[in-house]
PDB file of C-alpha atoms and ligand atoms in Angstrom:
ATOM      1  CA  MET A  20       0.495   0.107   0.156  1.00  0.00           C
ATOM      2  CA  PHE A  21       1.001   3.525  -0.696  1.00  0.00           C
ATOM      3  CA  ILE A  22      -1.099   6.714   0.034  1.00  0.00           C
ATOM      4  CA  GLY A  23      -3.241   4.118   2.185  1.00  0.00           C
ATOM      5  CA  HIS A  24      -0.502   4.192   4.850  1.00  0.00           C
ATOM      6  CA  TYR A  25      -0.293   8.114   4.502  1.00  0.00           C
ATOM      7  CA  GLY A  26      -4.152   8.430   4.966  1.00  0.00           C
ATOM      8  CA  ILE A  27      -3.734   6.195   8.671  1.00  0.00           C
ATOM      9  CA  GLY A  28      -1.228   9.639   9.803  1.00  0.00           C
ATOM     10  CA  PHE A  29      -3.482  11.917   8.484  1.00  0.00           C
ATOM     11  CA  ALA A  30      -6.086  10.155  11.006  1.00  0.00           C
ATOM     12  CA  LEU A  31      -4.830   9.607  13.880  1.00  0.00           C
ATOM     13  CA  LYS A  32      -4.243  13.454  14.265  1.00  0.00           C
ATOM     14  CA  LYS A  33      -7.985  13.169  14.935  1.00  0.00           C
ATOM     15  CA  VAL A  34      -6.960  11.062  18.092  1.00  0.00           C
ATOM     16  CA  GLU A  35      -4.227  12.343  18.686  1.00  0.00           C
ATOM     17  CA  PRO A  36      -3.940  15.671  18.592  1.00  0.00           C
ATOM     18  CA  ARG A  37      -0.687  16.393  20.305  1.00  0.00           C
ATOM     19  CA  LEU A  38       1.189  14.350  17.750  1.00  0.00           C
ATOM     20  CA  SER A  39       2.261  16.412  14.694  1.00  0.00           C
ATOM     21  CA  LEU A  40       1.236  15.035  11.671  1.00  0.00           C
ATOM     22  CA  GLY A  41       5.023  14.657  10.095  1.00  0.00           C
ATOM     23  CA  LEU A  42       6.013  13.218  13.320  1.00  0.00           C
ATOM     24  CA  LEU A  43       2.294   9.842  12.746  1.00  0.00           C
ATOM     25  CA  ILE A  44       3.470  10.046   9.272  1.00  0.00           C
ATOM     26  CA  PHE A  45       6.167   8.502   9.986  1.00  0.00           C
ATOM     27  CA  GLY A  46       4.781   6.222  12.138  1.00  0.00           C
ATOM     28  CA  ALA A  47       2.786   4.744   9.544  1.00  0.00           C
ATOM     29  CA  ILE A  48       5.671   4.198   6.599  1.00  0.00           C
ATOM     30  CA  MET A  49       8.333   3.757   9.447  1.00  0.00           C
ATOM     31  CA  LEU A  50       8.523  -0.290   8.178  1.00  0.00           C
ATOM     32  CA  ASP A  51       8.786   0.834   4.449  1.00  0.00           C
ATOM     33  CA  ILE A  52      11.463   3.980   5.477  1.00  0.00           C
ATOM     34  CA  LEU A  53      13.671   0.650   7.183  1.00  0.00           C
ATOM     35  CA  PHE A  54      13.171  -1.764   4.269  1.00  0.00           C
ATOM     36  CA  GLY A  55      14.155   1.324   2.196  1.00  0.00           C
ATOM     37  CA  VAL A  56      17.465   1.384   4.685  1.00  0.00           C
ATOM     38  CA  PHE A  57      17.707  -2.728   5.082  1.00  0.00           C
ATOM     39  CA  LEU A  58      17.699  -2.762   0.454  1.00  0.00           C
ATOM     40  CA  LEU A  59      20.657  -0.141   0.097  1.00  0.00           C
ATOM     41  CA  ALA A  60      22.610  -2.247   3.067  1.00  0.00           C
ATOM     42  CA  GLY A  61      21.538  -5.922   1.627  1.00  0.00           C
ATOM     43  CA  VAL A  62      20.394  -6.909   3.941  1.00  0.00           C
ATOM     44  CA  GLU A  63      16.322  -7.239   2.987  1.00  0.00           C
ATOM     45  CA  HIS A  64      16.351  -7.761  -0.986  1.00  0.00           C
ATOM     46  CA  ALA A  65      12.524  -7.890  -3.780  1.00  0.00           C
ATOM     47  CA  LYS A  66      13.334  -7.575  -7.231  1.00  0.00           C
ATOM     48  CA  ILE A  67      11.618  -5.673  -9.558  1.00  0.00           C
ATOM     49  CA  VAL A  68       9.109  -8.639 -11.812  1.00  0.00           C
ATOM     50  CA  PRO A  69       7.099  -6.387 -14.605  1.00  0.00           C
ATOM     51  CA  GLY A  70       3.420  -8.098 -14.328  1.00  0.00           C
ATOM     52  CA  ALA A  71       3.509  -9.507 -10.443  1.00  0.00           C
ATOM     53  CA  THR A  72       0.543  -8.241  -9.133  1.00  0.00           C
ATOM     54  CA  VAL A  73      -1.760  -5.712 -11.348  1.00  0.00           C
ATOM     55  CA  VAL A  74      -0.883  -2.999 -10.206  1.00  0.00           C
ATOM     56  CA  SER A  75       3.110  -3.801  -8.378  1.00  0.00           C
ATOM     57  CA  PRO A  76       6.347  -4.966  -9.839  1.00  0.00           C
ATOM     58  CA  PHE A  77       7.991  -5.756  -7.045  1.00  0.00           C
ATOM     59  CA  GLU A  78       8.518 -10.100  -5.970  1.00  0.00           C
ATOM     60  CA  PHE A  79       8.759  -9.625  -1.627  1.00  0.00           C
ATOM     61  CA  TYR A  80      10.796 -12.787  -1.036  1.00  0.00           C
ATOM     62  CA  ASP A  81      12.845 -11.075   2.093  1.00  0.00           C
ATOM     63  CA  TYR A  82      11.835  -8.941   4.488  1.00  0.00           C
ATOM     64  CA  PRO A  83      11.213 -10.016   7.314  1.00  0.00           C
ATOM     65  CA  LEU A  84      13.050  -7.399   9.479  1.00  0.00           C
ATOM     66  CA  SER A  85      10.783  -4.695   8.150  1.00  0.00           C
ATOM     67  CA  HIS A  86       7.266  -6.396   6.915  1.00  0.00           C
ATOM     68  CA  SER A  87       6.755  -9.794   9.507  1.00  0.00           C
ATOM     69  CA  ALA A  88       4.086  -9.613  11.982  1.00  0.00           C
ATOM     70  CA  VAL A  89       7.010  -9.509  14.404  1.00  0.00           C
ATOM     71  CA  GLY A  90       9.437  -7.051  13.002  1.00  0.00           C
ATOM     72  CA  ALA A  91       6.475  -4.692  12.851  1.00  0.00           C
ATOM     73  CA  LEU A  92       5.309  -5.903  16.393  1.00  0.00           C
ATOM     74  CA  VAL A  93       9.296  -4.581  17.565  1.00  0.00           C
ATOM     75  CA  TRP A  94       8.967  -1.499  15.603  1.00  0.00           C
ATOM     76  CA  ALA A  95       5.785  -0.347  16.844  1.00  0.00           C
ATOM     77  CA  THR A  96       7.272  -1.272  20.793  1.00  0.00           C
ATOM     78  CA  ALA A  97      10.301  -0.121  19.887  1.00  0.00           C
ATOM     79  CA  GLY A  98       7.827   3.782  18.963  1.00  0.00           C
ATOM     80  CA  PHE A  99       6.326   3.805  22.040  1.00  0.00           C
ATOM     81  CA  LEU A 100       9.454   3.237  24.191  1.00  0.00           C
ATOM     82  CA  ALA A 101      11.174   5.629  22.251  1.00  0.00           C
ATOM     83  CA  TYR A 102       8.721   8.659  22.693  1.00  0.00           C
ATOM     84  CA  TRP A 103       7.174   7.548  26.110  1.00  0.00           C
ATOM     85  CA  LEU A 104      11.409   7.408  27.389  1.00  0.00           C
ATOM     86  CA  TRP A 105      12.283  10.144  25.239  1.00  0.00           C
ATOM     87  CA  PRO A 106      14.693  12.053  28.153  1.00  0.00           C
ATOM     88  CA  THR A 107      12.551  16.161  27.989  1.00  0.00           C
ATOM     89  CA  GLY A 108       9.347  17.242  28.995  1.00  0.00           C
ATOM     90  CA  ASP A 109       6.797  15.451  31.392  1.00  0.00           C
ATOM     91  CA  ARG A 110       7.168  11.915  31.050  1.00  0.00           C
ATOM     92  CA  THR A 111       3.656  10.874  32.170  1.00  0.00           C
ATOM     93  CA  LYS A 112       1.587  12.392  30.646  1.00  0.00           C
ATOM     94  CA  ARG A 113       2.400  10.816  27.344  1.00  0.00           C
ATOM     95  CA  LYS A 114       1.558   7.258  27.647  1.00  0.00           C
ATOM     96  CA  TRP A 115      -1.644   7.489  25.817  1.00  0.00           C
ATOM     97  CA  PRO A 116       0.585   9.702  22.618  1.00  0.00           C
ATOM     98  CA  ALA A 117       3.006   7.186  23.015  1.00  0.00           C
ATOM     99  CA  PHE A 118       0.732   3.883  22.206  1.00  0.00           C
ATOM    100  CA  VAL A 119      -1.020   6.434  19.397  1.00  0.00           C
ATOM    101  CA  PHE A 120       2.389   6.557  17.356  1.00  0.00           C
ATOM    102  CA  ALA A 121       2.795   3.005  18.003  1.00  0.00           C
ATOM    103  CA  ALA A 122      -0.641   2.640  16.431  1.00  0.00           C
ATOM    104  CA  ALA A 123       0.640   3.894  13.816  1.00  0.00           C
ATOM    105  CA  ILE A 124       3.588   2.073  12.902  1.00  0.00           C
ATOM    106  CA  PHE A 125       1.632  -0.967  13.242  1.00  0.00           C
ATOM    107  CA  SER A 126      -0.986  -0.586  11.188  1.00  0.00           C
ATOM    108  CA  HIS A 127       1.918  -0.145   8.105  1.00  0.00           C
ATOM    109  CA  PHE A 128       2.247  -4.214   8.926  1.00  0.00           C
ATOM    110  CA  ILE A 129      -1.439  -4.619   9.053  1.00  0.00           C
ATOM    111  CA  LEU A 130      -2.622  -2.480   5.488  1.00  0.00           C
ATOM    112  CA  ASP A 131      -0.181  -4.714   3.834  1.00  0.00           C
ATOM    113  CA  VAL A 132      -1.398  -7.095   4.923  1.00  0.00           C
ATOM    114  CA  ILE A 133      -4.305  -6.381   2.542  1.00  0.00           C
ATOM    115  CA  SER A 134      -2.036  -5.684  -0.163  1.00  0.00           C
ATOM    116  CA  HIS A 135       0.173  -7.749  -0.860  1.00  0.00           C
ATOM    117  CA  THR A 136       0.261 -11.565  -1.655  1.00  0.00           C
ATOM    118  CA  PRO A 137       1.109 -13.502   0.765  1.00  0.00           C
ATOM    119  CA  ASP A 138       4.510 -12.860   1.772  1.00  0.00           C
ATOM    120  CA  MET A 139       3.799 -10.851   4.500  1.00  0.00           C
ATOM    121  CA  THR A 140       5.108 -13.807   7.467  1.00  0.00           C
ATOM    122  CA  LEU A 141       4.212 -14.061  10.941  1.00  0.00           C
ATOM    123  CA  PHE A 142       8.231 -14.142  11.731  1.00  0.00           C
ATOM    124  CA  GLY A 143      10.032 -14.887   8.637  1.00  0.00           C
ATOM    125  CA  ASN A 144      10.773 -16.524   5.800  1.00  0.00           C
ATOM    126  CA  ASN A 145       9.976 -20.365   6.808  1.00  0.00           C
ATOM    127  CA  SER A 146       7.331 -18.570   8.625  1.00  0.00           C
ATOM    128  CA  PRO A 147       3.213 -18.899   6.934  1.00  0.00           C
ATOM    129  CA  GLY A 148       2.740 -15.782   4.844  1.00  0.00           C
ATOM    130  CA  LEU A 149      -0.309 -13.283   5.085  1.00  0.00           C
ATOM    131  CA  GLY A 150      -1.750 -10.890   2.335  1.00  0.00           C
ATOM    132  CA  LEU A 151      -5.444 -10.338   0.476  1.00  0.00           C
ATOM    133  CA  SER A 152      -3.098  -9.705  -2.455  1.00  0.00           C
ATOM    134  CA  LEU A 153      -5.669  -6.070  -3.290  1.00  0.00           C
ATOM    135  CA  TRP A 154      -3.309  -5.719  -5.599  1.00  0.00           C
ATOM    136  CA  ASN A 155      -4.300  -7.729  -7.762  1.00  0.00           C
ATOM    137  CA  SER A 156      -7.334  -5.334  -8.711  1.00  0.00           C
ATOM    138  CA  LEU A 157      -6.482  -1.501 -10.083  1.00  0.00           C
ATOM    139  CA  ALA A 158     -10.462  -0.971  -8.885  1.00  0.00           C
ATOM    140  CA  GLY A 159      -9.954  -2.057  -5.663  1.00  0.00           C
ATOM    141  CA  THR A 160      -6.376  -0.060  -4.915  1.00  0.00           C
ATOM    142  CA  MET A 161      -7.792   2.351  -5.873  1.00  0.00           C
ATOM    143  CA  ILE A 162     -11.157   2.863  -4.060  1.00  0.00           C
ATOM    144  CA  VAL A 163      -9.019   1.192  -1.121  1.00  0.00           C
ATOM    145  CA  GLU A 164      -5.909   3.948  -1.202  1.00  0.00           C
ATOM    146  CA  LEU A 165      -7.847   7.284  -2.489  1.00  0.00           C
ATOM    147  CA  GLY A 166     -10.431   6.404  -0.018  1.00  0.00           C
ATOM    148  CA  LEU A 167      -8.209   6.332   3.022  1.00  0.00           C
ATOM    149  CA  PHE A 168      -6.783   8.275   2.621  1.00  0.00           C
ATOM    150  CA  SER A 169      -9.841  11.310   1.260  1.00  0.00           C
ATOM    151  CA  ILE A 170     -10.567  10.471   5.187  1.00  0.00           C
ATOM    152  CA  GLY A 171      -7.440  11.154   6.204  1.00  0.00           C
ATOM    153  CA  ILE A 172      -7.583  14.339   4.405  1.00  0.00           C
ATOM    154  CA  ALA A 173     -10.983  15.062   6.119  1.00  0.00           C
ATOM    155  CA  LEU A 174     -10.413  13.883   9.589  1.00  0.00           C
ATOM    156  CA  TYR A 175      -6.493  16.055   9.480  1.00  0.00           C
ATOM    157  CA  MET A 176      -8.462  19.208   8.077  1.00  0.00           C
ATOM    158  CA  SER A 177     -11.531  18.866  10.975  1.00  0.00           C
ATOM    159  CA  ALA A 178      -8.957  18.555  13.017  1.00  0.00           C
ATOM    160  CA  THR A 179      -6.764  21.725  12.582  1.00  0.00           C
ATOM    161  CA  HIS A 180      -7.193  24.743  10.894  1.00  0.00           C
ATOM    162  CA  SER A 181      -3.784  26.852   8.922  1.00  0.00           C
ATOM    163  CA  ILE A 182      -2.388  29.849  10.489  1.00  0.00           C
ATOM    164  CA  SER A 183      -0.599  30.674   7.511  1.00  0.00           C
ATOM    165  CA  SER A 184       0.208  30.303   3.986  1.00  0.00           C
ATOM    166  CA  SER A 185       1.908  27.342   4.772  1.00  0.00           C
ATOM    167  CA  GLY A 186      -0.323  25.681   6.847  1.00  0.00           C
ATOM    168  CA  LYS A 187      -3.076  26.182   3.738  1.00  0.00           C
ATOM    169  CA  TYR A 188      -0.768  25.583   0.425  1.00  0.00           C
ATOM    170  CA  GLY A 189       2.051  23.539   2.128  1.00  0.00           C
ATOM    171  CA  LEU A 190      -0.915  21.068   2.772  1.00  0.00           C
ATOM    172  CA  SER A 191      -2.832  21.314  -0.668  1.00  0.00           C
ATOM    173  CA  LEU A 192       1.022  21.035  -1.999  1.00  0.00           C
ATOM    174  CA  LEU A 193       1.340  17.616   0.259  1.00  0.00           C
ATOM    175  CA  VAL A 194      -2.279  15.720  -1.327  1.00  0.00           C
ATOM    176  CA  LEU A 195      -0.827  16.751  -4.482  1.00  0.00           C
ATOM    177  CA  MET A 196       2.543  15.816  -4.854  1.00  0.00           C
ATOM    178  CA  LEU A 197       1.300  12.180  -2.559  1.00  0.00           C
ATOM    179  CA  VAL A 198      -1.566  12.061  -5.391  1.00  0.00           C
ATOM    180  CA  VAL A 199       0.338  12.513  -8.308  1.00  0.00           C
ATOM    181  CA  PHE A 200       3.165   9.598  -6.763  1.00  0.00           C
ATOM    182  CA  PHE A 201       0.791   6.940  -6.085  1.00  0.00           C
ATOM    183  CA  ILE A 202      -0.682   8.213 -10.288  1.00  0.00           C
ATOM    184  CA  ALA A 203       3.526   7.178 -10.630  1.00  0.00           C
ATOM    185  CA  ASN A 204       3.136   4.651  -8.973  1.00  0.00           C
ATOM    186  CA  ILE A 205       0.446   3.070 -10.945  1.00  0.00           C
ATOM    187  CA  PHE A 206       0.175   3.676 -14.790  1.00  0.00           C
ATOM    188  CA  GLY A 207       3.996   4.744 -14.735  1.00  0.00           C
ATOM    189  CA  PRO A 208       6.667   2.270 -15.988  1.00  0.00           C
ATOM    190  CA  PRO A 209       8.383   0.199 -13.709  1.00  0.00           C
ATOM    191  CA  PRO A 210      11.202   1.635 -11.538  1.00  0.00           C
ATOM    192  CA  PRO A 211      14.987   0.295 -12.911  1.00  0.00           C
ATOM    193  CA  ASP A 212      16.504  -0.636 -10.337  1.00  0.00           C
ATOM    194  CA  MET A 213      16.121  -1.378  -7.159  1.00  0.00           C
ATOM    195  CA  ILE A 214      18.674   0.722  -5.329  1.00  0.00           C
ATOM    196  CA  SER A 215      15.955   3.856  -7.083  1.00  0.00           C
ATOM    197  CA  VAL A 216      13.386   2.243  -5.548  1.00  0.00           C
ATOM    198  CA  GLY A 217      15.968   1.731  -1.701  1.00  0.00           C
ATOM    199  CA  ILE A 218      16.398   6.462  -2.241  1.00  0.00           C
ATOM    200  CA  THR A 219      13.331   6.734  -2.600  1.00  0.00           C
ATOM    201  CA  MET A 220      11.908   4.325   0.088  1.00  0.00           C
ATOM    202  CA  THR A 221      14.412   6.334   2.000  1.00  0.00           C
ATOM    203  CA  ILE A 222      15.175   9.516   1.146  1.00  0.00           C
ATOM    204  CA  GLY A 223      11.738  10.655  -0.447  1.00  0.00           C
ATOM    205  CA  GLN A 224       9.580   9.473   1.805  1.00  0.00           C
ATOM    206  CA  LEU A 225      11.548  11.830   4.781  1.00  0.00           C
ATOM    207  CA  ALA A 226      11.126  14.655   2.236  1.00  0.00           C
ATOM    208  CA  LEU A 227       7.215  14.076   2.186  1.00  0.00           C
ATOM    209  CA  VAL A 228       7.236  13.813   6.710  1.00  0.00           C
ATOM    210  CA  ALA A 229       9.843  17.519   6.757  1.00  0.00           C
ATOM    211  CA  LEU A 230       7.469  18.111   4.696  1.00  0.00           C
ATOM    212  CA  ALA A 231       4.189  16.893   6.540  1.00  0.00           C
ATOM    213  CA  PHE A 232       5.863  18.726   9.688  1.00  0.00           C
ATOM    214  CA  LYS A 233       6.324  21.805   8.493  1.00  0.00           C
ATOM    215  CA  VAL A 234       2.776  22.493   7.605  1.00  0.00           C
ATOM    216  CA  ASP A 235       1.428  20.296  11.099  1.00  0.00           C
ATOM    217  CA  ARG A 236       3.603  23.357  12.402  1.00  0.00           C
ATOM    218  CA  ASN A 237       1.184  25.491   9.976  1.00  0.00           C
ATOM    219  CA  ARG A 238      -1.990  24.324  11.126  1.00  0.00           C
ATOM    220  CA  MET A 239      -3.383  24.963  15.230  1.00  0.00           C
ATOM    221  CA  VAL A 240      -5.409  22.125  16.539  1.00  0.00           C
ATOM    222  CA  ASN A 241      -9.135  23.323  17.076  1.00  0.00           C
ATOM    223  CA  GLN A 242     -10.386  23.846  20.612  1.00  0.00           C
ATOM    224  CA  PRO A 243     -14.526  21.713  20.880  1.00  0.00           C
ATOM    225  CA  GLY A 244     -16.737  24.595  20.333  1.00  0.00           C
ATOM    226  CA  LYS A 245     -14.826  27.253  18.457  1.00  0.00           C
ATOM    227  CA  ASN A 246     -13.085  26.841  14.567  1.00  0.00           C
ATOM    228  CA  THR A 247     -15.385  24.456  13.351  1.00  0.00           C
TER     229      THR A 247
HETATM  230 ZN1   ZN B 313       5.241  -1.779   3.780  1.00  0.00          ZN
END
């Protein structure tokens, strides 16, 4: 899945407005960023096979650290602990936002199980694989991804309002870029090699996270009964 993950990041702002959109999106796509890092490091592997599924030209045959159920649970727990135990500020008020951040991280696994063929393993390459193969349906992929993305943006916009042009037009830019990348991913040619995939997964997505942090700094959380 691609922009469906971003939709979850947007939506969770409504659940825990104290968390920046940047951090929520980072959590929702963290397993893909890690996959990019592990690809570039030669620790995990996938290959480009045009037509592997109707929507995605990849065969993911070795990515147990970033995309197994146990791996996702470990990363979500690490995210929870990192946020909760961060050395500055008041730790006692951070358990709930830490839990929401961890939920964002683990949501990635659930959404990928919906999209992928059964290549999402429980605990490694020799364990059972999960995957509902939504990627074999173009219409299904468009409906689910754009649906999640639209709901997420609607929730984010209902939870915040812009306090500067960066908050207003920055959000439009972020949404537009994500939709363009999503369409290009589906209808464009396959990537040339896995190195460029790894770079896109890491640097490309971290640039979008940085934009999300900037947008969120330029929007204010709505108070109940006001700013509706
Ligand atoms: Zn993924």
